[in-house]
């Protein structure tokens, strides 16, 4: 059985209107690859320093699915909006 894959992102959204377009555009890729949100914004604390104003944790059935989703034409179209509207840290990791 393969381990789950996760997208983890901590971003500073500079342009909320463009970021909304990212959220709308990424829905197709997330539906296609079975993404599940464990964290999507919400309250947060920064006890060790700034981490951004938006935090997201997305779960996939496997690490390979997480990579496939990121590399998909659907997500590559959507990510243009995120990159235009925010800065931050993004990583794809294999679960425990």
C-alpha atoms as one frame of an Amber mdcrd trajectory, in Angstrom:
protein
   0.000   0.000   0.000   1.435   3.355  -0.975   1.768   6.208   1.454  -0.409
   9.271   1.110   0.928  12.419  -0.478   0.449  15.961   0.783   0.749  19.468
  -0.495   1.754  21.886   2.256   1.680  25.606   1.613   2.252  28.712   3.694
   1.588  31.809   1.625   1.198  35.548   1.901  -1.687  36.575  -0.307  -1.022
  40.027  -1.774  -3.993  40.208  -4.140  -7.130  38.500  -2.781  -9.085  39.020
  -6.013  -6.550  37.188  -8.156  -6.153  34.537  -5.454  -9.909  33.877  -5.685
  -9.350  33.075  -9.362  -6.706  30.547  -8.302  -9.158  28.861  -5.928 -11.782
  28.653  -8.665  -9.294  27.395 -11.251  -7.692  24.707  -9.082 -11.020  22.957
  -8.414 -10.839  20.957 -11.657  -7.414  19.500 -10.871  -8.329  18.762  -7.264
 -11.513  16.949  -8.295  -9.674  14.946 -10.977  -6.942  13.778  -8.572  -9.083
  13.225  -5.472  -7.613  16.005  -3.336  -8.967  16.398   0.194  -8.387  19.512
   2.250  -7.150  18.884   5.782  -6.444  22.605   6.261  -7.690  25.460   4.105
  -6.995  28.828   5.712  -8.669  29.134   9.125  -7.326  30.420  12.386  -3.630
  30.079  13.053  -0.910  31.102  15.484   2.690  31.930  14.608   4.557  31.134
  17.859   7.967  31.033  16.154   7.669  33.877  13.656   5.790  34.773  10.475
   4.485  31.910   8.329   2.163  33.718   5.920  -1.467  34.714   6.095  -2.885
  31.556   4.466  -2.028  27.936   5.238  -3.159  24.891   3.286  -2.684  21.138
   3.679  -4.062  18.980   0.862  -4.145  15.178   1.064  -3.914  12.783  -1.892
  -4.263   8.990  -1.935  -0.551   8.697  -2.786   2.605  10.730  -3.251   2.469
   9.925  -6.972  -1.082  11.348  -7.240   0.091  14.513  -5.487   2.887  14.921
  -8.049   0.555  14.093 -10.969  -1.924  16.705  -9.811   0.748  19.394  -9.568
   2.104  18.544 -13.017  -1.344  18.290 -14.644  -2.375  20.790 -17.318  -5.366
  21.724 -15.143  -3.221  22.690 -12.169  -0.503  24.324 -14.248  -3.154  26.680
 -15.606  -4.410  27.449 -12.075  -1.001  27.938 -10.452  -0.375  31.002 -12.609
  -2.964  32.840 -10.510  -1.395  31.748  -7.205   2.042  32.864  -8.299   0.680
  36.217  -9.476  -1.251  36.814  -6.253   1.028  35.485  -3.509   4.466  34.503
  -2.285   5.310  31.717   0.098   6.538  28.191   0.612   5.084  25.129  -1.099
   6.190  21.500  -0.797   4.894  18.083  -1.845   5.710  15.379   0.702   5.107
  11.684   1.259   3.165  10.819   4.411   4.350   8.701   7.308
